[in-house]
Amino acid sequence: MKILFLDQSGKPGGAELCLIDIAKPYRDRSLVGLFADGDFRKLLQQHDIPVEILANQPIQVRKQSNFLQSLASVGQIAPLLAKVVQTAKKYDVIYANTQKALVIGALASFLARRPLVYHLHDILSSEHFSQTNLRIAVTLANYFASLVIANSQASQTAFVQAGGQEKLTEIVYNGFDSQNYQTSEFEVKKIREQLGLEGKFVVGHFSRLAPWKGQHILIAALSECPPEVTVILVGDALFGEQDYVQQLHEQVAKLGLENRVKFLGFRADVPQLMAACNLVAHTSTAPEPFGRVIVEAMLCGKPVVAAKAGGAIELVEHGVNGFLVTPGESQELAQVINTCVAETEMTASIANRGKAIASVRFDIVAINQQIAKLLNQLSDDYKPTNSRDSKSVS
Ligand code: UDP
């Protein structure tokens, strides 16, 4: 099957890293079309996945933009759409991996008469999106998509609650190759030395710096922890949240934690850095659609504490394969960190269980088979006119 994957971003967020794993088995006959250039293109090339930048300029619609702003973006969309339609005719399926990719992909699917798959990596709720963008996403998915792959039960539920048709949806978790999460003791020692972390209890946070990712909650919790506890913040402000970065630095200075918080920026060596941690914290204040970092921490054999909302609840069972805390509650988070500092044996057995479960449940080979099966069914079923006629617009 020849697939045209579409993604709006030039930057490698969770949805983009997931797409690398999905596109890889199809790389000899498929193309990833991006709407912006950046490090994501380089990563795809490193994996020998054909990639083309389809837009001359990035589309400006933001997650919270209103109807008028959305209309204003039509001028930018027209040339991109023409290019995508022309390209799509050389492929069997259009696979939209992000919301703006859905908008273009839906129209292209109609014009080029190709089935559309929408991989939903978001919780479509007003906490994350404007009403206009929610309505556009759900209406286009209902009318044009033959299949909506939701990255968790939480994402699927939000889609249906927003008016999406349940019968279009299938839940497929992100897949991971557990081989990529093995790090030698020698490497761990080296990283700890390089970062000045010897003798510290290291809590790692791996995420772009954005208010809803809640790095400020972890910093607040740190002030309630003993002095040997140190935090590394791995990730950058990918989508222009510079004010938040400034606030984080101010918070650290105000609490006198300059020697206990390290901002490492975006890193490509997440598994190695996780291996150098004693605990990985996930602190999103709004429900996380999936939470790749939670699974990655488990695969690294590290205990993980996650905010109890959205997809994280599907990944972590409190006290079994990790810890859950109320989102936004820094004191509760501090208590879990302090428990992990004190009770190393109990924490290690939870981490070992987490690793064993995650390496089976999120195995990339099994997940890719699940996706291949869905795509094969799609090509068997797809009848351009009938499939559309049978769908109603919400
Ligand atoms: N990540 C990375 N380098 C960084 C910070 C994060 O490669 O400096 C990766 C992280 O390992 C994870 C992804 O970015 O695979 C983030 O995915 P997640 O689902 O946790 O959040 P999203 O970005 O999709 O909101």
Coordinates of C-alpha atoms and ligand atoms in Angstrom, one line a residue:
M1 CA 0.0 0.0 0.0
K2 CA 1.3 3.5 -1.0
I3 CA 0.6 6.0 1.7
L4 CA 0.8 9.8 1.7
F5 CA 1.4 10.8 5.4
L6 CA 0.6 14.4 6.2
D7 CA 1.9 16.3 9.3
Q8 CA 1.8 20.1 9.8
S9 CA 4.8 20.3 12.0
G10 CA 8.5 20.7 11.3
K11 CA 9.2 20.1 14.9
P12 CA 9.4 16.6 16.5
G13 CA 6.7 16.4 19.2
G14 CA 5.1 13.2 20.4
A15 CA 2.8 12.8 17.3
E16 CA 5.7 13.2 15.0
L17 CA 7.9 10.7 16.8
C18 CA 5.0 8.3 16.7
L19 CA 4.7 8.9 12.9
I20 CA 8.3 7.8 12.4
D21 CA 7.5 4.4 13.7
I22 CA 4.3 4.1 11.7
A23 CA 5.8 5.3 8.4
K24 CA 8.9 3.1 8.6
P25 CA 7.4 -0.2 7.4
Y26 CA 6.0 1.7 4.4
R27 CA 9.1 3.8 3.6
D28 CA 9.9 2.1 0.2
R29 CA 6.6 3.2 -1.2
S30 CA 5.3 6.1 0.8
L31 CA 6.0 9.8 1.4
V32 CA 5.7 12.0 4.5
G33 CA 4.5 15.5 3.4
L34 CA 5.2 18.3 5.9
F35 CA 3.7 21.7 6.1
A36 CA 6.8 23.2 7.6
D37 CA 10.5 22.5 7.6
G38 CA 12.6 21.7 10.6
D39 CA 14.3 19.0 12.7
F40 CA 11.5 16.5 12.1
R41 CA 12.4 16.4 8.4
K42 CA 16.0 15.6 9.4
L43 CA 14.8 12.8 11.7
L44 CA 12.7 11.3 9.0
Q45 CA 15.7 11.4 6.6
Q46 CA 17.9 9.7 9.3
H47 CA 15.3 6.9 9.3
D48 CA 15.4 6.7 5.4
I49 CA 11.8 7.8 5.2
P50 CA 11.0 9.9 2.1
V51 CA 9.9 13.4 3.1
E52 CA 8.9 16.5 1.2
I53 CA 8.0 20.0 2.4
L54 CA 4.7 20.7 0.7
A55 CA 4.0 24.2 2.0
N56 CA 5.9 27.3 1.0
Q57 CA 5.0 28.9 4.4
P58 CA 3.7 27.5 7.7
I59 CA -0.1 27.7 8.2
Q60 CA -0.8 30.2 11.0
V61 CA -4.0 28.7 12.6
R62 CA -3.4 28.2 16.4
K63 CA -5.2 25.6 18.6
Q64 CA -7.2 28.4 20.2
S65 CA -7.9 30.5 17.1
N66 CA -11.4 31.7 16.2
F67 CA -13.5 31.4 13.2
L68 CA -12.3 34.7 11.5
Q69 CA -8.7 33.7 12.0
S70 CA -9.5 30.3 10.5
L71 CA -11.0 31.9 7.5
A72 CA -8.0 34.2 7.1
S73 CA -5.8 31.1 6.7
V74 CA -7.7 30.0 3.6
G75 CA -5.4 32.2 1.4
Q76 CA -2.4 30.1 2.7
I77 CA -4.3 26.9 2.3
A78 CA -5.1 27.0 -1.4
P79 CA -1.6 26.5 -2.9
L80 CA -0.9 23.8 -0.3
L81 CA -4.1 22.0 -1.0
A82 CA -3.4 22.0 -4.8
K83 CA 0.0 20.5 -4.1
V84 CA -1.4 17.8 -1.8
V85 CA -4.1 16.9 -4.2
Q86 CA -1.6 16.5 -7.0
T87 CA 0.7 14.4 -4.8
A88 CA -2.1 12.3 -3.4
K89 CA -3.0 11.0 -6.8
K90 CA 0.2 9.0 -6.7
Y91 CA -0.8 7.2 -3.5
D92 CA -3.5 4.9 -2.3
V93 CA -4.3 6.4 1.1
I94 CA -4.0 9.8 2.8
Y95 CA -2.9 9.5 6.4
A96 CA -3.4 12.8 8.4
N97 CA -1.4 12.9 11.6
T98 CA -2.3 16.3 13.0
Q99 CA -5.3 18.6 12.9
K100 CA -4.1 21.0 10.2
A101 CA -3.1 17.9 8.2
L102 CA -6.7 16.7 8.7
V103 CA -8.1 19.9 7.2
I104 CA -5.9 19.7 4.1
G105 CA -6.1 15.9 4.0
A106 CA -9.9 15.8 4.1
L107 CA -10.3 18.2 1.2
A108 CA -7.6 16.4 -0.8
S109 CA -9.2 13.1 -0.1
F110 CA -12.4 14.4 -1.7
L111 CA -10.7 16.0 -4.6
A112 CA -8.2 13.2 -5.3
R113 CA -10.7 10.5 -4.4
R114 CA -8.5 8.7 -2.0
P115 CA -9.5 7.3 1.4
L116 CA -8.5 9.3 4.5
V117 CA -7.2 8.0 7.8
Y118 CA -7.0 10.5 10.7
H119 CA -4.6 9.6 13.5
L120 CA -5.9 11.5 16.5
H121 CA -3.2 12.4 18.9
D122 CA -5.2 15.0 20.8
I123 CA -8.0 15.3 23.3
L124 CA -10.5 17.3 21.4
S125 CA -11.9 19.3 24.3
S126 CA -12.2 23.0 25.1
E127 CA -9.3 22.6 27.5
H128 CA -7.0 22.2 24.5
F129 CA -8.9 23.7 21.5
S130 CA -11.2 26.6 20.5
Q131 CA -14.9 25.7 19.8
T132 CA -14.3 26.5 16.1
N133 CA -11.3 24.3 15.7
L134 CA -13.1 21.5 17.6
R135 CA -16.1 21.7 15.3
I136 CA -13.9 21.8 12.2
A137 CA -11.9 18.7 13.2
V138 CA -14.9 16.6 14.2
T139 CA -17.0 17.6 11.1
L140 CA -14.2 16.9 8.7
A141 CA -13.3 13.6 10.4
N142 CA -17.0 12.5 10.4
Y143 CA -17.6 13.4 6.8
F144 CA -14.3 12.5 5.1
A145 CA -12.4 10.0 7.2
S146 CA -12.8 6.3 6.6
L147 CA -10.9 5.5 9.8
V148 CA -10.0 7.5 12.9
I149 CA -7.1 6.0 14.9
A150 CA -7.3 7.3 18.5
N151 CA -4.1 7.1 20.5
S152 CA -5.9 6.3 23.7
Q153 CA -9.3 5.6 25.1
A154 CA -9.3 9.2 26.5
S155 CA -8.8 10.7 23.0
Q156 CA -11.5 8.4 21.6
T157 CA -14.0 9.4 24.3
A158 CA -13.3 13.1 23.8
F159 CA -13.8 12.7 20.0
V160 CA -17.1 11.0 20.5
Q161 CA -18.2 13.6 23.2
A162 CA -17.4 16.4 20.7
G163 CA -19.7 14.8 18.2
G164 CA -17.4 12.4 16.4
Q165 CA -18.8 9.1 15.1
E166 CA -17.7 6.2 17.3
K167 CA -18.0 3.7 14.5
L168 CA -15.1 5.4 12.7
T169 CA -12.7 5.0 15.6
E170 CA -10.2 2.4 16.6
I171 CA -7.9 2.8 19.6
V172 CA -4.2 2.0 18.9
Y173 CA -1.6 3.0 21.5
N174 CA 1.9 4.3 20.4
G175 CA 4.4 1.5 19.8
F176 CA 8.0 1.4 21.1
D177 CA 11.1 -0.7 20.3
S178 CA 12.3 -1.7 23.8
Q179 CA 15.8 -2.2 22.4
N180 CA 16.1 1.6 22.1
Y181 CA 15.7 1.9 25.9
Q182 CA 18.7 -0.1 27.1
T183 CA 21.6 1.9 28.4
S184 CA 24.8 0.5 29.9
E185 CA 25.9 1.3 33.5
F186 CA 29.0 2.8 32.0
E187 CA 26.9 5.3 29.9
V188 CA 24.8 6.2 32.9
K189 CA 27.9 7.0 35.0
K190 CA 29.3 9.1 32.2
I191 CA 26.1 11.1 31.8
R192 CA 25.8 11.7 35.5
E193 CA 29.3 12.9 35.6
Q194 CA 28.8 15.2 32.6
L195 CA 25.7 16.7 34.2
G196 CA 27.2 16.9 37.8
L197 CA 24.5 14.5 39.1
E198 CA 26.8 12.2 41.1
G199 CA 25.2 11.3 44.5
K200 CA 21.9 13.0 43.7
F201 CA 18.4 11.6 43.6
V202 CA 17.5 12.8 40.1
V203 CA 13.9 13.4 39.0
G204 CA 13.6 13.8 35.3
H205 CA 10.9 15.7 33.4
F206 CA 10.8 15.1 29.6
S207 CA 8.5 17.3 27.7
R208 CA 8.4 20.5 25.7
L209 CA 8.2 23.5 28.0
A210 CA 4.6 24.6 28.0
P211 CA 2.2 25.7 30.8
W212 CA 0.0 22.7 30.6
K213 CA 2.9 20.3 30.8
G214 CA 3.3 21.5 34.3
Q215 CA 7.0 21.9 34.8
H216 CA 6.1 24.6 37.5
I217 CA 4.3 21.9 39.5
L218 CA 7.5 19.8 39.7
I219 CA 9.6 22.9 40.7
A220 CA 7.1 23.7 43.5
A221 CA 7.2 20.0 44.6
L222 CA 11.0 20.1 44.7
S223 CA 11.0 22.8 47.3
E224 CA 9.3 20.2 49.6
C225 CA 12.0 17.6 49.0
P226 CA 15.4 16.9 50.7
P227 CA 18.5 18.7 49.3
E228 CA 19.9 15.7 47.5
V229 CA 16.8 15.7 45.1
T230 CA 17.7 17.4 41.8
V231 CA 15.4 18.0 38.8
I232 CA 16.4 17.8 35.1
L233 CA 14.0 19.5 32.7
V234 CA 14.5 18.0 29.3
G235 CA 12.7 19.7 26.4
D236 CA 12.3 23.1 24.8
A237 CA 9.6 25.6 24.1
L238 CA 8.6 24.1 20.8
F239 CA 5.6 26.3 20.0
G240 CA 6.7 29.8 21.2
E241 CA 6.0 29.5 24.9
Q242 CA 9.0 31.8 25.8
D243 CA 7.1 33.6 28.6
Y244 CA 6.6 30.3 30.4
V245 CA 10.3 29.5 30.2
Q246 CA 11.0 32.9 31.7
Q247 CA 8.5 32.2 34.5
L248 CA 10.1 28.9 35.2
H249 CA 13.5 30.5 35.6
E250 CA 12.0 33.1 37.9
Q251 CA 10.3 30.5 40.0
V252 CA 13.5 28.6 40.4
A253 CA 15.4 31.7 41.5
K254 CA 12.6 32.7 43.9
L255 CA 12.7 29.3 45.6
G256 CA 16.5 29.3 45.7
L257 CA 16.7 26.1 43.7
E258 CA 19.3 27.3 41.1
N259 CA 21.6 24.4 42.0
R260 CA 18.9 21.8 42.0
V261 CA 17.1 22.4 38.7
K262 CA 18.9 21.9 35.3
F263 CA 17.4 23.1 32.1
L264 CA 18.8 20.8 29.4
G265 CA 16.8 22.0 26.4
F266 CA 15.6 19.6 23.6
R267 CA 17.7 16.4 23.6
A268 CA 17.8 13.5 21.2
D269 CA 19.2 11.1 23.8
V270 CA 16.1 10.8 26.0
P271 CA 16.6 7.0 26.8
Q272 CA 20.1 7.7 28.1
L273 CA 19.0 10.7 30.1
M274 CA 16.1 8.7 31.6
A275 CA 18.5 5.9 32.5
A276 CA 20.4 8.5 34.5
C277 CA 17.3 9.4 36.5
N278 CA 16.0 7.8 39.8
L279 CA 12.4 8.8 39.0
V280 CA 10.6 10.3 36.0
A281 CA 7.8 12.8 36.6
H282 CA 4.9 13.6 34.3
T283 CA 3.0 16.6 35.5
S284 CA 0.5 17.7 32.9
T285 CA -2.2 19.9 34.3
A286 CA -4.7 19.1 31.5
P287 CA -5.5 15.5 30.4
E288 CA -2.7 14.0 28.4
P289 CA -3.9 12.3 25.2
F290 CA -1.4 9.5 25.6
G291 CA 1.9 10.4 27.3
R292 CA 4.8 8.8 25.4
V293 CA 7.3 9.8 28.2
I294 CA 5.4 7.6 30.7
V295 CA 5.9 4.5 28.6
E296 CA 9.5 5.4 27.7
A297 CA 10.3 5.8 31.4
M298 CA 8.9 2.3 32.1
L299 CA 10.9 0.8 29.3
C300 CA 14.1 2.4 30.8
G301 CA 13.2 0.5 34.0
K302 CA 12.6 3.8 35.9
P303 CA 9.7 4.4 38.3
V304 CA 7.3 7.0 36.9
V305 CA 4.9 9.3 38.6
A306 CA 2.1 10.7 36.4
A307 CA -0.8 13.2 36.6
K308 CA -4.0 11.2 37.0
A309 CA -6.0 12.3 33.9
G310 CA -6.5 11.4 30.3
G311 CA -4.3 8.7 28.7
A312 CA -2.0 8.5 31.7
I313 CA -4.7 6.6 33.7
E314 CA -4.7 3.9 31.0
L315 CA -0.9 3.5 31.2
V316 CA -0.3 3.6 35.0
E317 CA -2.0 1.6 37.8
H318 CA -1.1 3.3 41.0
G319 CA 1.2 1.2 43.2
V320 CA 1.4 -1.5 40.5
N321 CA 3.5 -0.2 37.6
G322 CA 3.9 3.4 38.7
F323 CA 2.4 6.2 40.7
L324 CA -0.5 8.6 40.0
V325 CA -1.1 12.0 41.6
T326 CA -3.8 14.6 41.3
P327 CA -2.9 17.0 38.4
G328 CA -1.7 20.4 39.7
E329 CA -1.1 19.2 43.3
S330 CA 2.6 19.8 44.0
Q331 CA 2.4 18.6 47.6
E332 CA 1.1 15.2 46.6
L333 CA 3.8 15.0 44.0
A334 CA 6.4 15.9 46.7
Q335 CA 5.1 13.1 48.9
V336 CA 5.5 10.5 46.1
I337 CA 9.1 11.8 45.4
N338 CA 9.9 11.5 49.0
T339 CA 8.5 8.0 49.2
C340 CA 10.7 7.0 46.3
V341 CA 13.8 8.5 47.9
A342 CA 13.1 6.6 51.1
E343 CA 11.7 3.3 49.9
T344 CA 14.1 2.2 47.1
E345 CA 13.2 -1.5 47.2
M346 CA 9.5 -1.0 46.8
T347 CA 10.1 1.6 44.1
A348 CA 12.5 -0.7 42.2
S349 CA 10.0 -3.5 42.1
I350 CA 7.3 -1.2 40.8
A351 CA 9.7 0.0 38.1
N352 CA 10.6 -3.6 37.1
R353 CA 6.9 -4.5 36.8
G354 CA 6.4 -1.4 34.7
K355 CA 9.1 -2.4 32.4
A356 CA 7.9 -6.0 32.0
I357 CA 4.3 -4.9 31.2
A358 CA 5.2 -2.0 28.9
S359 CA 7.6 -4.0 26.8
V360 CA 4.7 -6.4 25.9
R361 CA 1.8 -4.0 25.8
F362 CA 3.5 -1.3 23.6
D363 CA 5.7 -3.6 21.5
I364 CA 6.2 -1.7 18.2
V365 CA 5.9 -4.9 16.1
A366 CA 2.5 -5.8 17.5
I367 CA 1.3 -2.2 17.3
N368 CA 2.4 -1.9 13.6
Q369 CA 0.6 -5.2 12.9
Q370 CA -2.6 -3.7 14.4
I371 CA -2.2 -0.6 12.1
A372 CA -1.4 -2.7 9.0
K373 CA -4.5 -4.8 9.6
L374 CA -6.7 -1.6 9.9
L375 CA -5.2 -0.1 6.7
N376 CA -5.7 -3.4 4.8
Q377 CA -9.3 -3.5 5.8
L378 CA -9.7 0.1 4.7
S379 CA -8.4 -0.6 1.2
D380 CA -10.7 -3.6 0.9
D381 CA -13.8 -1.6 2.0
Y382 CA -13.1 1.7 0.3
K383 CA -15.7 2.7 -2.3
P384 CA -15.2 6.4 -2.9
T385 CA -18.9 7.3 -3.5
N386 CA -20.6 4.8 -1.2
S387 CA -18.5 5.5 1.8
R388 CA -19.2 9.2 1.7
D389 CA -22.9 8.7 1.1
S390 CA -23.2 6.5 4.1
K391 CA -21.7 9.2 6.4
S392 CA -23.6 12.0 8.0
V393 CA -22.1 15.4 8.9
S394 CA -22.3 16.3 12.5
Ligands
UDP1 N1 11.3 14.3 23.7 C1 12.5 14.4 23.1 N2 13.4 15.3 23.5 C2 13.1 16.2 24.4 C3 11.9 16.1 25.1 C4 10.9 15.2 24.7 O1 12.8 13.6 22.2 O2 14.0 17.0 24.8 C5 10.3 13.3 23.3 C6 9.9 12.3 24.4 O3 10.8 11.3 24.5 C7 8.5 11.8 23.8 C8 8.0 13.0 23.0 O4 9.1 13.9 22.9 O5 8.7 10.7 23.0 C9 6.9 13.7 23.7 O6 5.7 13.0 23.6 P1 4.5 13.0 24.7 O7 3.5 12.1 24.2 O8 5.1 12.8 26.0 O9 4.1 14.5 24.6 P2 3.6 15.5 23.4 O10 4.8 16.2 22.8 O11 3.0 14.6 22.3 O12 2.6 16.4 24.0

